[in-house]
CSV table of C-alpha atoms in Angstrom, one decimal:
chain,number,residue,atom,x,y,z
A,111,UNK,CA,153.3,93.2,119.8
A,112,UNK,CA,155.5,92.7,122.9
A,113,UNK,CA,154.4,91.1,126.1
A,114,UNK,CA,154.4,94.6,127.9
A,115,UNK,CA,151.9,96.0,125.5
A,116,UNK,CA,149.6,92.9,126.2
A,117,UNK,CA,149.3,93.7,129.9
A,118,UNK,CA,145.6,94.2,130.7
A,119,UNK,CA,145.0,97.6,132.4
A,120,UNK,CA,144.1,97.7,136.1
A,121,UNK,CA,141.3,100.0,137.1
A,122,UNK,CA,141.7,101.0,140.7
A,123,UNK,CA,138.7,101.6,142.8
A,124,UNK,CA,139.0,103.1,146.4
A,125,UNK,CA,136.7,101.5,148.8
A,126,UNK,CA,135.9,102.4,152.3
A,127,UNK,CA,133.4,100.6,154.6
A,128,UNK,CA,131.8,101.3,158.0
A,129,UNK,CA,130.9,98.4,160.2
A,130,UNK,CA,129.6,97.9,163.6
A,131,UNK,CA,132.2,95.3,164.8
A,132,UNK,CA,135.6,93.7,164.1
A,133,UNK,CA,134.4,90.8,161.7
A,134,UNK,CA,131.7,90.1,159.2
A,135,UNK,CA,129.0,87.5,160.0
A,136,UNK,CA,128.7,88.2,163.8
A,137,UNK,CA,128.6,91.9,162.9
A,138,UNK,CA,127.5,94.0,159.9
A,139,UNK,CA,128.9,96.2,157.3
A,140,UNK,CA,126.6,99.2,157.6
A,141,UNK,CA,127.8,101.5,154.7
A,142,UNK,CA,129.9,101.1,151.7
A,143,UNK,CA,131.6,103.9,149.5
A,144,UNK,CA,133.6,103.5,146.4
A,145,UNK,CA,135.3,106.0,144.0
A,146,UNK,CA,137.3,105.3,140.9
A,147,UNK,CA,140.8,106.3,141.5
A,148,UNK,CA,142.5,105.9,138.1
A,149,UNK,CA,143.8,103.3,135.7
A,150,UNK,CA,147.2,101.7,135.2
A,151,UNK,CA,148.4,100.2,131.9
A,152,UNK,CA,151.7,99.4,130.3
A,153,UNK,CA,152.3,103.2,129.8
A,154,UNK,CA,151.8,104.1,133.6
A,155,UNK,CA,149.1,105.3,136.0
A,156,UNK,CA,146.4,107.9,135.0
A,157,UNK,CA,144.6,109.3,137.9
A,158,UNK,CA,140.7,109.9,137.6
A,159,UNK,CA,138.6,112.7,139.2
A,160,UNK,CA,137.5,110.6,142.2
A,161,UNK,CA,134.0,112.4,142.4
A,162,UNK,CA,133.2,111.5,138.9
A,163,UNK,CA,132.4,107.8,139.3
A,164,UNK,CA,131.2,106.7,142.7
A,165,UNK,CA,129.0,104.4,144.7
A,166,UNK,CA,127.4,104.6,148.1
A,167,UNK,CA,125.0,102.5,150.0
A,168,UNK,CA,123.8,102.3,153.6
A,169,UNK,CA,122.9,98.7,154.6
A,170,UNK,CA,120.5,96.9,156.7
A,171,UNK,CA,122.4,95.0,159.6
A,172,UNK,CA,122.6,91.2,159.3
A,173,UNK,CA,122.6,90.5,163.0
A,174,UNK,CA,121.5,91.8,166.3
A,175,UNK,CA,125.1,92.0,167.6
A,176,UNK,CA,127.2,95.2,167.4
A,177,UNK,CA,130.0,96.9,169.3
A,178,UNK,CA,128.9,100.4,170.5
A,179,UNK,CA,132.4,101.9,170.1
A,180,UNK,CA,132.6,100.6,166.4
A,181,UNK,CA,129.1,101.7,165.6
A,182,UNK,CA,129.8,105.3,167.0
A,183,UNK,CA,132.7,105.8,164.6
A,184,UNK,CA,130.4,106.0,161.6
A,185,UNK,CA,127.6,108.0,163.3
A,186,UNK,CA,124.9,105.9,161.7
A,187,UNK,CA,121.8,104.8,163.5
A,188,UNK,CA,121.1,101.1,163.6
A,189,UNK,CA,117.4,101.6,164.2
A,190,UNK,CA,117.1,103.7,160.9
A,191,UNK,CA,119.3,101.2,159.2
A,192,UNK,CA,116.9,98.4,160.0
A,193,UNK,CA,114.0,100.1,158.4
A,194,UNK,CA,115.7,102.2,155.6
A,195,UNK,CA,119.1,100.4,155.0
A,196,UNK,CA,119.5,98.5,151.7
A,197,UNK,CA,119.0,94.8,151.7
A,198,UNK,CA,122.6,93.4,151.7
A,199,UNK,CA,121.9,91.1,148.6
A,200,UNK,CA,120.6,93.9,146.5
A,201,UNK,CA,123.1,96.3,147.6
A,202,UNK,CA,126.1,94.0,146.8
A,203,UNK,CA,124.5,93.0,143.4
A,204,UNK,CA,124.3,96.9,142.6
A,205,UNK,CA,127.9,97.3,143.7
A,206,UNK,CA,129.2,94.4,141.4
A,207,UNK,CA,127.4,95.6,138.5
A,208,UNK,CA,128.8,99.2,139.1
A,209,UNK,CA,132.3,97.8,139.3
A,210,UNK,CA,131.9,95.7,136.1
A,211,UNK,CA,130.5,98.9,134.4
A,212,UNK,CA,133.4,101.3,135.3
A,213,UNK,CA,136.0,98.7,134.8
A,214,UNK,CA,135.0,97.6,131.3
A,215,UNK,CA,138.1,96.7,129.4
A,216,UNK,CA,140.2,96.5,132.5
A,217,UNK,CA,140.7,94.5,135.6
A,218,UNK,CA,139.2,95.8,138.8
A,219,UNK,CA,141.4,96.3,141.8
A,220,UNK,CA,140.2,97.4,145.2
A,221,UNK,CA,142.4,99.7,147.1
A,222,UNK,CA,142.0,100.8,150.7
A,223,UNK,CA,143.9,102.4,153.6
A,224,UNK,CA,144.3,100.2,155.1
A,225,UNK,CA,142.8,97.5,152.8
A,226,UNK,CA,142.7,94.5,155.3
A,227,UNK,CA,139.6,95.6,157.4
A,228,UNK,CA,137.6,96.8,154.3
A,229,UNK,CA,138.5,94.0,152.1
A,230,UNK,CA,137.6,91.4,154.8
A,231,UNK,CA,134.1,92.8,155.0
A,232,UNK,CA,133.7,93.6,151.4
A,233,UNK,CA,134.8,90.2,150.0
A,234,UNK,CA,132.7,88.3,152.6
A,235,UNK,CA,129.7,90.2,151.7
A,236,UNK,CA,130.2,89.9,148.0
A,237,UNK,CA,130.7,86.0,148.4
A,238,UNK,CA,127.9,85.6,151.0
A,239,UNK,CA,125.3,87.6,149.0
A,240,UNK,CA,126.2,87.3,145.4
A,241,UNK,CA,128.3,84.2,145.1
A,242,UNK,CA,131.2,86.2,143.2
A,243,UNK,CA,133.5,89.1,143.5
A,244,UNK,CA,134.2,91.5,140.6
A,245,UNK,CA,137.8,91.8,142.1
A,246,UNK,CA,138.4,88.1,142.1
A,247,UNK,CA,139.8,86.6,145.2
A,248,UNK,CA,143.0,88.7,145.3
A,249,UNK,CA,142.3,92.0,143.5
A,250,UNK,CA,143.2,94.1,146.4
A,251,UNK,CA,146.0,96.7,147.0
A,252,UNK,CA,146.9,98.1,150.5
A,253,UNK,CA,147.9,101.7,150.4
A,254,UNK,CA,149.5,101.4,153.7
A,255,UNK,CA,151.9,98.7,152.2
A,256,UNK,CA,152.5,100.7,149.0
A,257,UNK,CA,153.6,103.8,151.0
A,258,UNK,CA,155.9,101.5,153.3
A,259,UNK,CA,157.6,100.1,150.3
A,260,UNK,CA,158.1,103.3,148.7
A,261,UNK,CA,159.2,105.1,151.8
A,262,UNK,CA,161.6,102.1,152.9
A,263,UNK,CA,159.9,101.9,156.2
A,264,UNK,CA,158.7,99.0,158.3
A,265,UNK,CA,154.9,98.6,157.8
A,266,UNK,CA,154.1,99.2,161.4
A,267,UNK,CA,156.0,102.4,161.5
A,268,UNK,CA,153.4,103.8,158.9
A,269,UNK,CA,150.6,106.1,159.8
A,270,UNK,CA,149.1,108.9,157.7
A,271,UNK,CA,150.8,111.3,160.1
A,272,UNK,CA,154.2,109.9,159.1
A,273,UNK,CA,153.7,110.8,155.4
A,274,UNK,CA,154.8,113.8,153.6
A,275,UNK,CA,152.1,116.3,153.6
A,276,UNK,CA,152.0,116.6,149.9
A,277,UNK,CA,150.8,112.9,149.6
A,278,UNK,CA,147.7,113.5,151.7
A,279,UNK,CA,144.3,114.6,150.4
A,280,UNK,CA,143.4,118.1,151.6
A,281,UNK,CA,139.8,116.5,152.3
A,282,UNK,CA,138.8,115.7,155.8
A,283,UNK,CA,138.5,112.1,157.0
A,284,UNK,CA,134.9,112.0,158.1
A,285,UNK,CA,134.2,108.3,158.5
A,286,UNK,CA,131.4,108.7,156.0
A,287,UNK,CA,132.2,106.0,153.7
A,288,UNK,CA,131.9,107.8,150.4
A,289,UNK,CA,133.8,110.9,151.7
A,290,UNK,CA,136.6,108.5,152.9
A,291,UNK,CA,136.8,106.6,149.6
A,292,UNK,CA,137.2,109.8,147.6
A,293,UNK,CA,139.8,111.1,150.1
A,294,UNK,CA,141.8,107.9,149.9
A,295,UNK,CA,141.4,107.8,146.0
A,296,UNK,CA,143.3,111.2,146.1
A,297,UNK,CA,145.9,109.5,148.5
A,298,UNK,CA,146.3,106.6,146.1
A,299,UNK,CA,146.9,108.7,143.0
A,300,UNK,CA,149.5,110.7,145.0
A,301,UNK,CA,151.4,107.6,146.0
A,302,UNK,CA,151.3,106.2,142.5
A,303,UNK,CA,153.0,109.4,141.2
A,304,UNK,CA,155.3,109.6,144.2
A,305,UNK,CA,158.9,108.4,143.4
A,306,UNK,CA,159.6,107.4,147.0
A,307,UNK,CA,162.3,108.0,149.5
A,308,UNK,CA,166.0,107.3,148.5
A,309,UNK,CA,168.3,105.3,150.8
A,310,UNK,CA,170.5,108.4,151.3
A,311,UNK,CA,167.7,110.6,152.6
A,312,UNK,CA,167.4,111.3,156.2
A,313,UNK,CA,164.4,112.1,158.3
């Protein structure tokens, strides 16, 4: 068997989080949504139905601090989350178990747009409340970087508005963590199938 055939598949999970501030610790992750986007093996990428395997939790805040503008983005009510939100340790243990279940036989990779903000909260919460990450310490793929590389653009020149329309999901970006995780899973599948821009192409 060739080395190419021995490559362990990657199971890509689109993750979106909503938070009430810029960094975890002083501020809280208040919701978490995830959707299986597809699997990649030595033969290529196979997209999944992003609505088929999903995860969603709303979490109890971990501090009294919050940035009103950040909280307003999600539309979630902190008062309700204090009484009805899942205890973070329980929610993160449930999420880890779900990731391990859906990625059985493959290596789980978190993907996000952009991944940096969501990964910062996700990884911090996983280590803080469960002591481990089902993605390891580096199983993270940034869709913005993926697009910039294929489009041959500087990263800071990239926004969804600059992308070819056929790459974008037809779903609305609602700032509900599960809605957005599903939307971004479709974007990811489209990006994986897209051959990219050629050097000879013009805008």
